[in-house]
Amino acid sequence: MNKINHVAIIMDGNGRWGYKKKKSRNYGHREGLNTVKKIIDETVKNKIHYLTLFAFSTENWKRPKSEITYLFKLLENFLHKKIDDLMRQNIKLKIIGNKKIFSEKLKKILKNSEKKTKNNSGLQINLALNYGFKEELIYSINKMIKYKKKINVKNITDNLYTQNIPDPDILIRTGNTNRISNFMLWQIAYSEIFFVKKLWPDFTKKDYNKIINKYSSIKRNFGGL
């Protein structure tokens, strides 16, 4: 049986779900947050140590300004209301991505959330915000140049946003879209990838556990026999 240490999820389909319900994209984003809560609880239950959630990509800035504003307001409210729940569940929060472009208010909220939970030893949630792998790779290489490090696999890995975080065992993408969308391309080199037809708000604990159980029976060779 394969042990699961890290699950990464591309949470796709919120906007389409909202339209499907004859409501707004923002309605879909709000409902998608309820799925996030359920999957966090189920990840804790399964004793998985890392959960990475792709919340906002470097490409998502192309979306309407009103939708972007709503998304970040939703995030601010979630962290404000749920930070005590994260503490009770012994959950550590880490933000991965380029935070420089965010408002001072959001940067402060993110920093405080990371600081408050930094000593928690249970599940670590890596929230990918303004994240894109191509930018992450440039970030890693620039750090190596700055500190005169040799460019090799180990040093690139050690200087990514995900330094000290094991690579995902599983990558899940909902939304009936079979692509990776510039997400953790280095880290998922040997991840088992599951594309799910359901839109993110419809993704259930049962769906999640089905993937976990399927992963347990996969023979993983990592290039060997």
PDB file of C-alpha atoms in Angstrom:
ATOM      1  CA  MET A   1       0.000   0.000   0.000  1.00  0.00           C
ATOM      2  CA  ASN A   2       1.400   3.390  -1.028  1.00  0.00           C
ATOM      3  CA  LYS A   3       1.631   5.962   1.743  1.00  0.00           C
ATOM      4  CA  ILE A   4       0.258   9.390   0.834  1.00  0.00           C
ATOM      5  CA  ASN A   5       2.265  12.304   2.146  1.00  0.00           C
ATOM      6  CA  HIS A   6       1.180  15.130  -0.168  1.00  0.00           C
ATOM      7  CA  VAL A   7      -1.908  15.820  -2.300  1.00  0.00           C
ATOM      8  CA  ALA A   8      -2.062  18.767  -4.710  1.00  0.00           C
ATOM      9  CA  ILE A   9      -5.347  19.962  -6.215  1.00  0.00           C
ATOM     10  CA  ILE A  10      -6.217  22.228  -9.150  1.00  0.00           C
ATOM     11  CA  MET A  11      -9.679  23.366  -8.065  1.00  0.00           C
ATOM     12  CA  ASP A  12     -11.232  24.009 -11.458  1.00  0.00           C
ATOM     13  CA  GLY A  13     -14.845  24.695 -12.398  1.00  0.00           C
ATOM     14  CA  ASN A  14     -16.224  27.161  -9.849  1.00  0.00           C
ATOM     15  CA  GLY A  15     -17.276  29.781 -12.394  1.00  0.00           C
ATOM     16  CA  ARG A  16     -18.834  27.258 -14.761  1.00  0.00           C
ATOM     17  CA  TRP A  17     -20.698  25.713 -11.827  1.00  0.00           C
ATOM     18  CA  GLY A  18     -22.157  29.125 -10.970  1.00  0.00           C
ATOM     19  CA  TYR A  19     -23.400  29.587 -14.544  1.00  0.00           C
ATOM     20  CA  LYS A  20     -24.739  26.022 -14.559  1.00  0.00           C
ATOM     21  CA  LYS A  21     -26.897  26.966 -11.563  1.00  0.00           C
ATOM     22  CA  LYS A  22     -28.072  30.050 -13.503  1.00  0.00           C
ATOM     23  CA  LYS A  23     -26.209  32.301 -11.094  1.00  0.00           C
ATOM     24  CA  SER A  24     -22.893  34.168 -11.170  1.00  0.00           C
ATOM     25  CA  ARG A  25     -19.289  32.973 -11.357  1.00  0.00           C
ATOM     26  CA  ASN A  26     -18.802  34.512  -7.931  1.00  0.00           C
ATOM     27  CA  TYR A  27     -21.601  32.324  -6.567  1.00  0.00           C
ATOM     28  CA  GLY A  28     -19.607  29.357  -7.831  1.00  0.00           C
ATOM     29  CA  HIS A  29     -16.455  30.585  -6.111  1.00  0.00           C
ATOM     30  CA  ARG A  30     -18.336  30.929  -2.835  1.00  0.00           C
ATOM     31  CA  GLU A  31     -19.710  27.405  -3.087  1.00  0.00           C
ATOM     32  CA  GLY A  32     -16.286  26.116  -4.016  1.00  0.00           C
ATOM     33  CA  LEU A  33     -15.024  27.332  -0.659  1.00  0.00           C
ATOM     34  CA  ASN A  34     -17.401  24.883   1.046  1.00  0.00           C
ATOM     35  CA  THR A  35     -15.725  22.076  -0.886  1.00  0.00           C
ATOM     36  CA  VAL A  36     -12.329  23.345   0.289  1.00  0.00           C
ATOM     37  CA  LYS A  37     -13.460  23.004   3.917  1.00  0.00           C
ATOM     38  CA  LYS A  38     -14.708  19.443   3.348  1.00  0.00           C
ATOM     39  CA  ILE A  39     -11.506  18.360   1.615  1.00  0.00           C
ATOM     40  CA  ILE A  40      -9.351  19.888   4.360  1.00  0.00           C
ATOM     41  CA  ASP A  41     -11.316  17.901   6.973  1.00  0.00           C
ATOM     42  CA  GLU A  42     -10.979  14.712   4.932  1.00  0.00           C
ATOM     43  CA  THR A  43      -7.241  15.266   4.435  1.00  0.00           C
ATOM     44  CA  VAL A  44      -6.807  15.566   8.205  1.00  0.00           C
ATOM     45  CA  LYS A  45      -8.913  12.432   8.694  1.00  0.00           C
ATOM     46  CA  ASN A  46      -6.675  10.511   6.273  1.00  0.00           C
ATOM     47  CA  LYS A  47      -3.557  11.709   8.127  1.00  0.00           C
ATOM     48  CA  ILE A  48      -2.032  13.251   5.016  1.00  0.00           C
ATOM     49  CA  HIS A  49       0.686  15.754   5.955  1.00  0.00           C
ATOM     50  CA  TYR A  50       0.565  18.220   3.023  1.00  0.00           C
ATOM     51  CA  LEU A  51      -2.277  19.615   0.936  1.00  0.00           C
ATOM     52  CA  THR A  52      -1.512  22.115  -1.833  1.00  0.00           C
ATOM     53  CA  LEU A  53      -4.459  24.072  -3.248  1.00  0.00           C
ATOM     54  CA  PHE A  54      -4.119  26.027  -6.496  1.00  0.00           C
ATOM     55  CA  ALA A  55      -6.244  29.061  -5.646  1.00  0.00           C
ATOM     56  CA  PHE A  56      -5.051  31.811  -8.030  1.00  0.00           C
ATOM     57  CA  SER A  57      -2.564  31.586 -10.889  1.00  0.00           C
ATOM     58  CA  THR A  58      -0.295  34.164 -12.479  1.00  0.00           C
ATOM     59  CA  GLU A  59      -2.580  33.890 -15.522  1.00  0.00           C
ATOM     60  CA  ASN A  60      -5.782  34.566 -13.552  1.00  0.00           C
ATOM     61  CA  TRP A  61      -5.093  38.326 -13.628  1.00  0.00           C
ATOM     62  CA  LYS A  62      -6.640  38.216 -17.126  1.00  0.00           C
ATOM     63  CA  ARG A  63     -10.053  37.730 -15.517  1.00  0.00           C
ATOM     64  CA  PRO A  64     -12.513  40.599 -14.952  1.00  0.00           C
ATOM     65  CA  LYS A  65     -11.395  42.945 -12.178  1.00  0.00           C
ATOM     66  CA  SER A  66     -14.691  42.486 -10.329  1.00  0.00           C
ATOM     67  CA  GLU A  67     -14.130  38.710 -10.145  1.00  0.00           C
ATOM     68  CA  ILE A  68     -10.539  39.122  -8.938  1.00  0.00           C
ATOM     69  CA  THR A  69     -11.662  41.573  -6.249  1.00  0.00           C
ATOM     70  CA  TYR A  70     -14.345  39.136  -5.107  1.00  0.00           C
ATOM     71  CA  LEU A  71     -11.904  36.215  -4.968  1.00  0.00           C
ATOM     72  CA  PHE A  72      -9.458  38.056  -2.732  1.00  0.00           C
ATOM     73  CA  LYS A  73     -12.276  39.357  -0.519  1.00  0.00           C
ATOM     74  CA  LEU A  74     -13.481  35.778  -0.169  1.00  0.00           C
ATOM     75  CA  LEU A  75      -9.962  34.730   0.845  1.00  0.00           C
ATOM     76  CA  GLU A  76      -9.640  37.569   3.363  1.00  0.00           C
ATOM     77  CA  ASN A  77     -12.969  36.661   4.967  1.00  0.00           C
ATOM     78  CA  PHE A  78     -12.078  32.965   5.045  1.00  0.00           C
ATOM     79  CA  LEU A  79      -8.772  33.561   6.816  1.00  0.00           C
ATOM     80  CA  HIS A  80     -10.342  36.061   9.215  1.00  0.00           C
ATOM     81  CA  LYS A  81     -13.149  33.682  10.201  1.00  0.00           C
ATOM     82  CA  LYS A  82     -11.365  30.325   9.990  1.00  0.00           C
ATOM     83  CA  ILE A  83      -7.917  31.016  11.428  1.00  0.00           C
ATOM     84  CA  ASP A  84      -9.078  29.833  14.863  1.00  0.00           C
ATOM     85  CA  ASP A  85     -10.411  26.634  13.278  1.00  0.00           C
ATOM     86  CA  LEU A  86      -7.001  26.054  11.679  1.00  0.00           C
ATOM     87  CA  MET A  87      -5.393  26.507  15.090  1.00  0.00           C
ATOM     88  CA  ARG A  88      -7.817  24.044  16.693  1.00  0.00           C
ATOM     89  CA  GLN A  89      -7.035  21.493  13.993  1.00  0.00           C
ATOM     90  CA  ASN A  90      -3.279  22.040  14.435  1.00  0.00           C
ATOM     91  CA  ILE A  91      -3.024  23.097  10.757  1.00  0.00           C
ATOM     92  CA  LYS A  92      -0.089  25.092   9.410  1.00  0.00           C
ATOM     93  CA  LEU A  93      -0.658  27.516   6.531  1.00  0.00           C
ATOM     94  CA  LYS A  94       2.015  28.377   3.971  1.00  0.00           C
ATOM     95  CA  ILE A  95       1.548  30.702   0.998  1.00  0.00           C
ATOM     96  CA  ILE A  96       3.416  29.786  -2.183  1.00  0.00           C
ATOM     97  CA  GLY A  97       3.631  32.214  -5.080  1.00  0.00           C
ATOM     98  CA  ASN A  98       4.605  35.826  -5.684  1.00  0.00           C
ATOM     99  CA  LYS A  99       2.967  37.929  -2.950  1.00  0.00           C
ATOM    100  CA  LYS A 100       4.554  41.257  -3.939  1.00  0.00           C
ATOM    101  CA  ILE A 101       1.656  42.331  -6.163  1.00  0.00           C
ATOM    102  CA  PHE A 102      -1.037  41.925  -3.480  1.00  0.00           C
ATOM    103  CA  SER A 103      -2.599  44.804  -1.557  1.00  0.00           C
ATOM    104  CA  GLU A 104      -0.973  45.752   1.733  1.00  0.00           C
ATOM    105  CA  LYS A 105      -4.097  44.566   3.546  1.00  0.00           C
ATOM    106  CA  LEU A 106      -3.984  41.120   1.963  1.00  0.00           C
ATOM    107  CA  LYS A 107      -0.222  40.798   2.457  1.00  0.00           C
ATOM    108  CA  LYS A 108      -0.707  41.572   6.148  1.00  0.00           C
ATOM    109  CA  ILE A 109      -3.496  38.993   6.498  1.00  0.00           C
ATOM    110  CA  LEU A 110      -1.421  36.322   4.748  1.00  0.00           C
ATOM    111  CA  LYS A 111       1.661  37.100   6.828  1.00  0.00           C
ATOM    112  CA  ASN A 112      -0.302  37.026  10.088  1.00  0.00           C
ATOM    113  CA  SER A 113      -1.991  33.745   9.140  1.00  0.00           C
ATOM    114  CA  GLU A 114       1.351  32.115   8.384  1.00  0.00           C
ATOM    115  CA  LYS A 115       2.892  33.503  11.563  1.00  0.00           C
ATOM    116  CA  LYS A 116       0.024  32.396  13.787  1.00  0.00           C
ATOM    117  CA  THR A 117       0.047  28.821  12.471  1.00  0.00           C
ATOM    118  CA  LYS A 118       3.789  28.342  11.909  1.00  0.00           C
ATOM    119  CA  ASN A 119       4.318  26.121  14.957  1.00  0.00           C
ATOM    120  CA  ASN A 120       1.375  23.828  14.231  1.00  0.00           C
ATOM    121  CA  SER A 121       2.493  20.276  13.521  1.00  0.00           C
ATOM    122  CA  GLY A 122      -0.510  18.672  11.827  1.00  0.00           C
ATOM    123  CA  LEU A 123      -1.558  19.120   8.216  1.00  0.00           C
ATOM    124  CA  GLN A 124       0.312  21.801   6.253  1.00  0.00           C
ATOM    125  CA  ILE A 125      -1.838  23.603   3.693  1.00  0.00           C
ATOM    126  CA  ASN A 126       0.137  25.228   0.903  1.00  0.00           C
ATOM    127  CA  LEU A 127      -2.072  27.872  -0.667  1.00  0.00           C
ATOM    128  CA  ALA A 128      -0.855  28.696  -4.179  1.00  0.00           C
ATOM    129  CA  LEU A 129      -1.629  32.382  -4.790  1.00  0.00           C
ATOM    130  CA  ASN A 130      -0.378  34.333  -7.797  1.00  0.00           C
ATOM    131  CA  TYR A 131       1.445  31.104  -8.538  1.00  0.00           C
ATOM    132  CA  GLY A 132       2.873  29.923 -11.847  1.00  0.00           C
ATOM    133  CA  PHE A 133       5.648  27.393 -12.241  1.00  0.00           C
ATOM    134  CA  LYS A 134       7.543  29.301 -14.933  1.00  0.00           C
ATOM    135  CA  GLU A 135       7.863  32.256 -12.564  1.00  0.00           C
ATOM    136  CA  GLU A 136       8.787  29.916  -9.704  1.00  0.00           C
ATOM    137  CA  LEU A 137      11.610  28.416 -11.771  1.00  0.00           C
ATOM    138  CA  ILE A 138      12.984  31.884 -12.589  1.00  0.00           C
ATOM    139  CA  TYR A 139      12.725  32.749  -8.873  1.00  0.00           C
ATOM    140  CA  SER A 140      14.766  29.654  -7.985  1.00  0.00           C
ATOM    141  CA  ILE A 141      17.448  30.311 -10.609  1.00  0.00           C
ATOM    142  CA  ASN A 142      17.794  33.973  -9.603  1.00  0.00           C
ATOM    143  CA  LYS A 143      18.338  32.905  -5.978  1.00  0.00           C
ATOM    144  CA  MET A 144      21.072  30.522  -7.066  1.00  0.00           C
ATOM    145  CA  ILE A 145      22.758  33.233  -9.117  1.00  0.00           C
ATOM    146  CA  LYS A 146      22.534  35.667  -6.201  1.00  0.00           C
ATOM    147  CA  TYR A 147      24.130  33.229  -3.764  1.00  0.00           C
ATOM    148  CA  LYS A 148      26.510  31.781  -6.381  1.00  0.00           C
ATOM    149  CA  LYS A 149      25.040  28.295  -6.218  1.00  0.00           C
ATOM    150  CA  LYS A 150      25.714  25.704  -8.890  1.00  0.00           C
ATOM    151  CA  ILE A 151      22.676  25.102 -11.094  1.00  0.00           C
ATOM    152  CA  ASN A 152      21.719  21.467 -10.577  1.00  0.00           C
ATOM    153  CA  VAL A 153      18.610  19.448  -9.659  1.00  0.00           C
ATOM    154  CA  LYS A 154      19.160  19.653  -5.903  1.00  0.00           C
ATOM    155  CA  ASN A 155      19.767  23.398  -5.825  1.00  0.00           C
ATOM    156  CA  ILE A 156      16.820  24.171  -8.091  1.00  0.00           C
ATOM    157  CA  THR A 157      14.591  22.062  -5.824  1.00  0.00           C
ATOM    158  CA  ASP A 158      15.960  23.689  -2.671  1.00  0.00           C
ATOM    159  CA  ASN A 159      15.227  27.191  -3.951  1.00  0.00           C
ATOM    160  CA  LEU A 160      11.666  26.750  -5.213  1.00  0.00           C
ATOM    161  CA  TYR A 161       8.682  28.133  -3.282  1.00  0.00           C
ATOM    162  CA  THR A 162       8.170  24.539  -2.124  1.00  0.00           C
ATOM    163  CA  GLN A 163      11.574  24.114  -0.502  1.00  0.00           C
ATOM    164  CA  ASN A 164      11.426  21.556   2.340  1.00  0.00           C
ATOM    165  CA  ILE A 165       8.046  20.297   1.083  1.00  0.00           C
ATOM    166  CA  PRO A 166       7.967  16.783  -0.413  1.00  0.00           C
ATOM    167  CA  ASP A 167       6.715  16.448  -3.983  1.00  0.00           C
ATOM    168  CA  PRO A 168       3.023  15.590  -4.386  1.00  0.00           C
ATOM    169  CA  ASP A 169       2.166  11.914  -4.514  1.00  0.00           C
ATOM    170  CA  ILE A 170      -1.173  12.774  -6.111  1.00  0.00           C
ATOM    171  CA  LEU A 171      -2.315  15.630  -8.341  1.00  0.00           C
ATOM    172  CA  ILE A 172      -6.083  16.059  -8.755  1.00  0.00           C
ATOM    173  CA  ARG A 173      -7.683  18.372 -11.285  1.00  0.00           C
ATOM    174  CA  THR A 174     -11.443  18.822 -11.317  1.00  0.00           C
ATOM    175  CA  GLY A 175     -13.492  20.577 -13.987  1.00  0.00           C
ATOM    176  CA  ASN A 176     -13.279  18.058 -16.867  1.00  0.00           C
ATOM    177  CA  THR A 177     -10.105  19.704 -18.188  1.00  0.00           C
ATOM    178  CA  ASN A 178      -7.066  17.521 -18.898  1.00  0.00           C
ATOM    179  CA  ARG A 179      -4.157  19.913 -18.513  1.00  0.00           C
ATOM    180  CA  ILE A 180      -1.735  21.054 -15.808  1.00  0.00           C
ATOM    181  CA  SER A 181      -1.947  24.845 -16.354  1.00  0.00           C
ATOM    182  CA  ASN A 182       1.590  25.819 -15.311  1.00  0.00           C
ATOM    183  CA  PHE A 183       1.196  24.189 -11.879  1.00  0.00           C
ATOM    184  CA  MET A 184       4.146  22.622 -10.022  1.00  0.00           C
ATOM    185  CA  LEU A 185       5.651  21.192 -13.227  1.00  0.00           C
ATOM    186  CA  TRP A 186       8.949  20.333 -11.511  1.00  0.00           C
ATOM    187  CA  GLN A 187       7.326  18.872  -8.406  1.00  0.00           C
ATOM    188  CA  ILE A 188       4.791  16.597 -10.161  1.00  0.00           C
ATOM    189  CA  ALA A 189       7.347  14.775 -12.312  1.00  0.00           C
ATOM    190  CA  TYR A 190       6.350  11.473 -10.660  1.00  0.00           C
ATOM    191  CA  SER A 191       2.935  12.327  -9.237  1.00  0.00           C
ATOM    192  CA  GLU A 192      -0.062  10.165 -10.058  1.00  0.00           C
ATOM    193  CA  ILE A 193      -2.476  12.455 -11.910  1.00  0.00           C
ATOM    194  CA  PHE A 194      -6.260  12.170 -11.642  1.00  0.00           C
ATOM    195  CA  PHE A 195      -8.475  14.247 -13.927  1.00  0.00           C
ATOM    196  CA  VAL A 196     -12.024  14.501 -12.590  1.00  0.00           C
ATOM    197  CA  LYS A 197     -15.030  15.401 -14.733  1.00  0.00           C
ATOM    198  CA  LYS A 198     -16.946  17.013 -11.870  1.00  0.00           C
ATOM    199  CA  LEU A 199     -16.728  20.763 -11.321  1.00  0.00           C
ATOM    200  CA  TRP A 200     -15.011  21.695  -8.046  1.00  0.00           C
ATOM    201  CA  PRO A 201     -18.170  22.552  -6.012  1.00  0.00           C
ATOM    202  CA  ASP A 202     -19.549  19.085  -6.871  1.00  0.00           C
ATOM    203  CA  PHE A 203     -16.376  17.253  -5.775  1.00  0.00           C
ATOM    204  CA  THR A 204     -17.220  15.216  -2.663  1.00  0.00           C
ATOM    205  CA  LYS A 205     -15.428  13.460   0.168  1.00  0.00           C
ATOM    206  CA  LYS A 206     -16.436  10.192  -1.496  1.00  0.00           C
ATOM    207  CA  ASP A 207     -14.740  11.267  -4.750  1.00  0.00           C
ATOM    208  CA  TYR A 208     -11.620  12.230  -2.798  1.00  0.00           C
ATOM    209  CA  ASN A 209     -11.442   8.944  -0.908  1.00  0.00           C
ATOM    210  CA  LYS A 210     -11.990   6.994  -4.114  1.00  0.00           C
ATOM    211  CA  ILE A 211      -8.825   8.596  -5.535  1.00  0.00           C
ATOM    212  CA  ILE A 212      -6.908   7.964  -2.309  1.00  0.00           C
ATOM    213  CA  ASN A 213      -7.930   4.297  -2.352  1.00  0.00           C
ATOM    214  CA  LYS A 214      -7.036   3.919  -6.030  1.00  0.00           C
ATOM    215  CA  TYR A 215      -3.621   5.457  -5.433  1.00  0.00           C
ATOM    216  CA  SER A 216      -2.953   2.915  -2.685  1.00  0.00           C
ATOM    217  CA  SER A 217      -3.082   0.054  -5.191  1.00  0.00           C
ATOM    218  CA  ILE A 218      -0.923   1.643  -7.941  1.00  0.00           C
ATOM    219  CA  LYS A 219       2.525   0.085  -8.474  1.00  0.00           C
ATOM    220  CA  ARG A 220       5.005   2.952  -8.520  1.00  0.00           C
ATOM    221  CA  ASN A 221       8.415   2.250 -10.114  1.00  0.00           C
ATOM    222  CA  PHE A 222       9.891   5.752 -10.516  1.00  0.00           C
ATOM    223  CA  GLY A 223      11.607   4.673 -13.732  1.00  0.00           C
ATOM    224  CA  GLY A 224      12.653   1.268 -12.409  1.00  0.00           C
ATOM    225  CA  LEU A 225      10.997  -2.171 -12.609  1.00  0.00           C
TER     226      LEU A 225
END
